[in-house]
């Protein structure tokens, strides 16, 4: 009787391991063999214009990075590991004063989403913040130009009189 119980246990473990190795069975996107091998670094670069400060508040479900002031030509950077279920998400609310229109521009963006970004960043995820919006860039693939991802929301402009 003990042999059959051990056999059933081993069989159950093999079935479970097989399920986790084939992500479509669980409805999860396969993120590659290096998912847990290292950290992901995110860089948020202020490329809006000289003398324009970017106010940036990024957080995930587990980690709040606080409000940061990023000067033109500088960046905010942080690193983390993608969680087991690849649901890691960092959201940033940012704003800056548009000296041309004399108004504040603000928006909230998914700055890092594991299922979207992991295989595109190779561990280094660069976000360039510009007047037009946000571009994503992978410095390890410098032959590929930055990809425009998010425009500033139309209703994001707050005028001051």
PDB file of C-alpha atoms in Angstrom:
ATOM      1  CA  UNK A   1       0.000   0.000   0.000  1.00  0.00           C
ATOM      2  CA  UNK A   2       2.878   2.409   0.790  1.00  0.00           C
ATOM      3  CA  UNK A   3       4.416   1.939  -2.663  1.00  0.00           C
ATOM      4  CA  UNK A   4       1.172   2.965  -4.409  1.00  0.00           C
ATOM      5  CA  UNK A   5       0.819   6.058  -2.178  1.00  0.00           C
ATOM      6  CA  UNK A   6       4.385   7.129  -3.004  1.00  0.00           C
ATOM      7  CA  UNK A   7       3.773   6.472  -6.699  1.00  0.00           C
ATOM      8  CA  UNK A   8       0.606   8.605  -6.618  1.00  0.00           C
ATOM      9  CA  UNK A   9       2.459  11.403  -4.830  1.00  0.00           C
ATOM     10  CA  UNK A  10       5.274  11.393  -7.401  1.00  0.00           C
ATOM     11  CA  UNK A  11       2.732  11.288 -10.240  1.00  0.00           C
ATOM     12  CA  UNK A  12       0.797  14.213  -8.749  1.00  0.00           C
ATOM     13  CA  UNK A  13       4.009  16.238  -8.396  1.00  0.00           C
ATOM     14  CA  UNK A  14       4.953  15.501 -12.011  1.00  0.00           C
ATOM     15  CA  UNK A  15       1.525  16.615 -13.223  1.00  0.00           C
ATOM     16  CA  UNK A  16       1.772  19.796 -11.159  1.00  0.00           C
ATOM     17  CA  UNK A  17       5.285  20.544 -12.454  1.00  0.00           C
ATOM     18  CA  UNK A  18       4.086  19.995 -16.022  1.00  0.00           C
ATOM     19  CA  UNK A  19       1.198  22.407 -15.497  1.00  0.00           C
ATOM     20  CA  UNK A  20       3.557  25.115 -14.248  1.00  0.00           C
ATOM     21  CA  UNK A  21       5.946  24.595 -17.166  1.00  0.00           C
ATOM     22  CA  UNK A  22       3.207  25.096 -19.773  1.00  0.00           C
ATOM     23  CA  UNK A  23       1.813  28.529 -19.069  1.00  0.00           C
ATOM     24  CA  UNK A  24      -1.215  28.284 -21.433  1.00  0.00           C
ATOM     25  CA  UNK A  25      -2.603  25.630 -19.084  1.00  0.00           C
ATOM     26  CA  UNK A  26      -2.731  28.275 -16.344  1.00  0.00           C
ATOM     27  CA  UNK A  27      -3.577  31.147 -18.684  1.00  0.00           C
ATOM     28  CA  UNK A  28      -0.307  32.945 -17.890  1.00  0.00           C
ATOM     29  CA  UNK A  29       2.125  34.416 -20.385  1.00  0.00           C
ATOM     30  CA  UNK A  30       5.497  32.678 -20.468  1.00  0.00           C
ATOM     31  CA  UNK A  31       8.150  35.299 -19.771  1.00  0.00           C
ATOM     32  CA  UNK A  32      11.224  33.273 -20.582  1.00  0.00           C
ATOM     33  CA  UNK A  33      13.809  31.217 -18.737  1.00  0.00           C
ATOM     34  CA  UNK A  34      15.504  34.226 -17.104  1.00  0.00           C
ATOM     35  CA  UNK A  35      12.410  35.582 -15.374  1.00  0.00           C
ATOM     36  CA  UNK A  36      13.810  35.028 -11.910  1.00  0.00           C
ATOM     37  CA  UNK A  37      17.504  35.284 -12.799  1.00  0.00           C
ATOM     38  CA  UNK A  38      18.046  38.952 -12.039  1.00  0.00           C
ATOM     39  CA  UNK A  39      16.679  42.349 -11.246  1.00  0.00           C
ATOM     40  CA  UNK A  40      14.857  44.734 -13.520  1.00  0.00           C
ATOM     41  CA  UNK A  41      16.050  48.345 -13.471  1.00  0.00           C
ATOM     42  CA  UNK A  42      13.740  51.159 -14.522  1.00  0.00           C
ATOM     43  CA  UNK A  43      15.041  54.600 -15.487  1.00  0.00           C
ATOM     44  CA  UNK A  44      12.637  57.536 -15.834  1.00  0.00           C
ATOM     45  CA  UNK A  45      14.513  60.266 -17.723  1.00  0.00           C
ATOM     46  CA  UNK A  46      13.364  63.890 -17.740  1.00  0.00           C
ATOM     47  CA  UNK A  47      13.844  65.009 -21.356  1.00  0.00           C
ATOM     48  CA  UNK A  48      11.044  67.599 -21.340  1.00  0.00           C
ATOM     49  CA  UNK A  49      13.128  70.780 -21.675  1.00  0.00           C
ATOM     50  CA  UNK A  50      15.941  72.612 -19.881  1.00  0.00           C
ATOM     51  CA  UNK A  51      14.904  74.128 -16.547  1.00  0.00           C
ATOM     52  CA  UNK A  52      11.708  72.007 -16.387  1.00  0.00           C
ATOM     53  CA  UNK A  53      11.328  69.879 -13.253  1.00  0.00           C
ATOM     54  CA  UNK A  54       9.443  66.591 -13.499  1.00  0.00           C
ATOM     55  CA  UNK A  55       7.530  65.617 -10.355  1.00  0.00           C
ATOM     56  CA  UNK A  56       7.217  61.848 -10.325  1.00  0.00           C
ATOM     57  CA  UNK A  57       5.492  59.541  -7.827  1.00  0.00           C
ATOM     58  CA  UNK A  58       5.893  55.840  -8.648  1.00  0.00           C
ATOM     59  CA  UNK A  59       4.654  52.830  -6.750  1.00  0.00           C
ATOM     60  CA  UNK A  60       3.721  49.195  -6.997  1.00  0.00           C
ATOM     61  CA  UNK A  61       1.364  47.191  -4.836  1.00  0.00           C
ATOM     62  CA  UNK A  62       4.278  46.403  -2.516  1.00  0.00           C
ATOM     63  CA  UNK A  63       6.552  49.449  -2.811  1.00  0.00           C
ATOM     64  CA  UNK A  64       5.899  53.218  -2.750  1.00  0.00           C
ATOM     65  CA  UNK A  65       8.888  55.213  -4.034  1.00  0.00           C
ATOM     66  CA  UNK A  66       7.487  58.576  -2.911  1.00  0.00           C
ATOM     67  CA  UNK A  67       7.350  61.871  -4.773  1.00  0.00           C
ATOM     68  CA  UNK A  68      10.615  62.653  -6.555  1.00  0.00           C
ATOM     69  CA  UNK A  69      11.783  65.838  -8.293  1.00  0.00           C
ATOM     70  CA  UNK A  70      13.736  64.988 -11.436  1.00  0.00           C
ATOM     71  CA  UNK A  71      15.725  67.783 -13.088  1.00  0.00           C
ATOM     72  CA  UNK A  72      16.063  68.012 -16.864  1.00  0.00           C
ATOM     73  CA  UNK A  73      18.687  65.566 -18.144  1.00  0.00           C
ATOM     74  CA  UNK A  74      18.535  63.495 -14.938  1.00  0.00           C
ATOM     75  CA  UNK A  75      16.601  60.373 -14.014  1.00  0.00           C
ATOM     76  CA  UNK A  76      14.899  58.489 -11.256  1.00  0.00           C
ATOM     77  CA  UNK A  77      15.908  54.860 -11.099  1.00  0.00           C
ATOM     78  CA  UNK A  78      14.957  51.813  -9.065  1.00  0.00           C
ATOM     79  CA  UNK A  79      15.273  48.052  -9.294  1.00  0.00           C
ATOM     80  CA  UNK A  80      13.131  45.092  -8.313  1.00  0.00           C
ATOM     81  CA  UNK A  81      12.438  41.462  -9.091  1.00  0.00           C
ATOM     82  CA  UNK A  82       9.377  40.375 -11.044  1.00  0.00           C
ATOM     83  CA  UNK A  83       7.028  38.387  -8.815  1.00  0.00           C
ATOM     84  CA  UNK A  84       6.279  34.678  -9.299  1.00  0.00           C
ATOM     85  CA  UNK A  85       3.019  35.207 -11.198  1.00  0.00           C
ATOM     86  CA  UNK A  86       4.486  37.980 -13.414  1.00  0.00           C
ATOM     87  CA  UNK A  87       1.898  40.492 -12.212  1.00  0.00           C
ATOM     88  CA  UNK A  88       4.498  43.089 -11.192  1.00  0.00           C
ATOM     89  CA  UNK A  89       3.214  46.560 -12.064  1.00  0.00           C
ATOM     90  CA  UNK A  90       4.663  49.990 -11.340  1.00  0.00           C
ATOM     91  CA  UNK A  91       2.419  52.988 -11.838  1.00  0.00           C
ATOM     92  CA  UNK A  92       3.709  56.572 -11.961  1.00  0.00           C
ATOM     93  CA  UNK A  93       1.776  59.793 -11.529  1.00  0.00           C
ATOM     94  CA  UNK A  94       3.800  62.675 -12.893  1.00  0.00           C
ATOM     95  CA  UNK A  95       3.405  66.354 -13.589  1.00  0.00           C
ATOM     96  CA  UNK A  96       5.410  69.328 -14.787  1.00  0.00           C
ATOM     97  CA  UNK A  97       4.891  73.035 -15.433  1.00  0.00           C
ATOM     98  CA  UNK A  98       4.601  73.897 -19.126  1.00  0.00           C
ATOM     99  CA  UNK A  99       6.355  77.241 -19.440  1.00  0.00           C
ATOM    100  CA  UNK A 100       4.858  77.847 -22.896  1.00  0.00           C
ATOM    101  CA  UNK A 101       1.188  77.447 -21.959  1.00  0.00           C
ATOM    102  CA  UNK A 102       1.676  78.508 -18.318  1.00  0.00           C
ATOM    103  CA  UNK A 103      -0.127  75.404 -17.105  1.00  0.00           C
ATOM    104  CA  UNK A 104       0.598  72.134 -15.358  1.00  0.00           C
ATOM    105  CA  UNK A 105       0.582  68.931 -17.380  1.00  0.00           C
ATOM    106  CA  UNK A 106      -0.068  65.717 -15.468  1.00  0.00           C
ATOM    107  CA  UNK A 107      -0.778  62.068 -16.149  1.00  0.00           C
ATOM    108  CA  UNK A 108      -0.655  58.586 -14.686  1.00  0.00           C
ATOM    109  CA  UNK A 109       1.058  55.771 -16.561  1.00  0.00           C
ATOM    110  CA  UNK A 110       1.866  52.074 -16.201  1.00  0.00           C
ATOM    111  CA  UNK A 111       5.598  52.627 -16.292  1.00  0.00           C
ATOM    112  CA  UNK A 112       6.430  48.913 -15.947  1.00  0.00           C
ATOM    113  CA  UNK A 113       4.103  45.972 -16.525  1.00  0.00           C
ATOM    114  CA  UNK A 114       5.790  42.559 -16.439  1.00  0.00           C
ATOM    115  CA  UNK A 115       3.659  40.895 -19.112  1.00  0.00           C
ATOM    116  CA  UNK A 116       4.213  43.837 -21.474  1.00  0.00           C
ATOM    117  CA  UNK A 117       7.787  44.853 -20.719  1.00  0.00           C
ATOM    118  CA  UNK A 118       9.864  41.963 -19.419  1.00  0.00           C
ATOM    119  CA  UNK A 119      10.905  40.545 -22.785  1.00  0.00           C
ATOM    120  CA  UNK A 120      11.375  44.035 -24.278  1.00  0.00           C
ATOM    121  CA  UNK A 121      13.705  45.475 -21.627  1.00  0.00           C
ATOM    122  CA  UNK A 122      16.263  42.743 -20.983  1.00  0.00           C
ATOM    123  CA  UNK A 123      16.433  44.015 -17.408  1.00  0.00           C
ATOM    124  CA  UNK A 124      17.063  47.693 -18.328  1.00  0.00           C
ATOM    125  CA  UNK A 125      13.860  49.627 -18.948  1.00  0.00           C
ATOM    126  CA  UNK A 126      14.380  53.247 -19.978  1.00  0.00           C
ATOM    127  CA  UNK A 127      11.424  55.652 -20.013  1.00  0.00           C
ATOM    128  CA  UNK A 128      12.026  59.016 -21.680  1.00  0.00           C
ATOM    129  CA  UNK A 129       9.560  61.684 -20.550  1.00  0.00           C
ATOM    130  CA  UNK A 130       9.092  64.410 -23.183  1.00  0.00           C
ATOM    131  CA  UNK A 131       6.663  67.247 -23.923  1.00  0.00           C
ATOM    132  CA  UNK A 132       4.721  64.899 -26.222  1.00  0.00           C
ATOM    133  CA  UNK A 133       4.533  62.018 -23.758  1.00  0.00           C
ATOM    134  CA  UNK A 134       6.534  58.922 -22.809  1.00  0.00           C
ATOM    135  CA  UNK A 135       8.831  56.816 -24.984  1.00  0.00           C
ATOM    136  CA  UNK A 136      10.182  53.399 -24.009  1.00  0.00           C
ATOM    137  CA  UNK A 137      13.743  52.452 -24.905  1.00  0.00           C
ATOM    138  CA  UNK A 138      15.986  49.423 -24.448  1.00  0.00           C
ATOM    139  CA  UNK A 139      19.665  50.480 -24.320  1.00  0.00           C
ATOM    140  CA  UNK A 140      20.703  46.881 -25.065  1.00  0.00           C
ATOM    141  CA  UNK A 141      18.923  47.193 -28.432  1.00  0.00           C
ATOM    142  CA  UNK A 142      20.289  50.577 -29.502  1.00  0.00           C
ATOM    143  CA  UNK A 143      19.554  49.804 -33.166  1.00  0.00           C
ATOM    144  CA  UNK A 144      15.823  50.011 -32.332  1.00  0.00           C
ATOM    145  CA  UNK A 145      14.607  53.599 -31.821  1.00  0.00           C
ATOM    146  CA  UNK A 146      12.594  54.562 -28.714  1.00  0.00           C
ATOM    147  CA  UNK A 147       8.929  53.576 -29.014  1.00  0.00           C
ATOM    148  CA  UNK A 148       6.302  56.212 -28.263  1.00  0.00           C
ATOM    149  CA  UNK A 149       3.965  54.651 -25.687  1.00  0.00           C
ATOM    150  CA  UNK A 150       1.836  57.258 -23.921  1.00  0.00           C
ATOM    151  CA  UNK A 151       0.676  60.770 -24.734  1.00  0.00           C
ATOM    152  CA  UNK A 152      -0.203  63.174 -21.959  1.00  0.00           C
ATOM    153  CA  UNK A 153      -3.956  62.936 -21.316  1.00  0.00           C
ATOM    154  CA  UNK A 154      -5.930  65.688 -23.074  1.00  0.00           C
ATOM    155  CA  UNK A 155      -7.619  66.700 -19.815  1.00  0.00           C
ATOM    156  CA  UNK A 156      -4.313  66.782 -17.975  1.00  0.00           C
ATOM    157  CA  UNK A 157      -3.599  70.465 -18.468  1.00  0.00           C
ATOM    158  CA  UNK A 158      -4.378  72.593 -15.433  1.00  0.00           C
ATOM    159  CA  UNK A 159      -4.152  76.289 -16.242  1.00  0.00           C
ATOM    160  CA  UNK A 160      -3.255  79.006 -13.794  1.00  0.00           C
ATOM    161  CA  UNK A 161      -4.431  82.596 -14.154  1.00  0.00           C
TER     162      UNK A 161
END
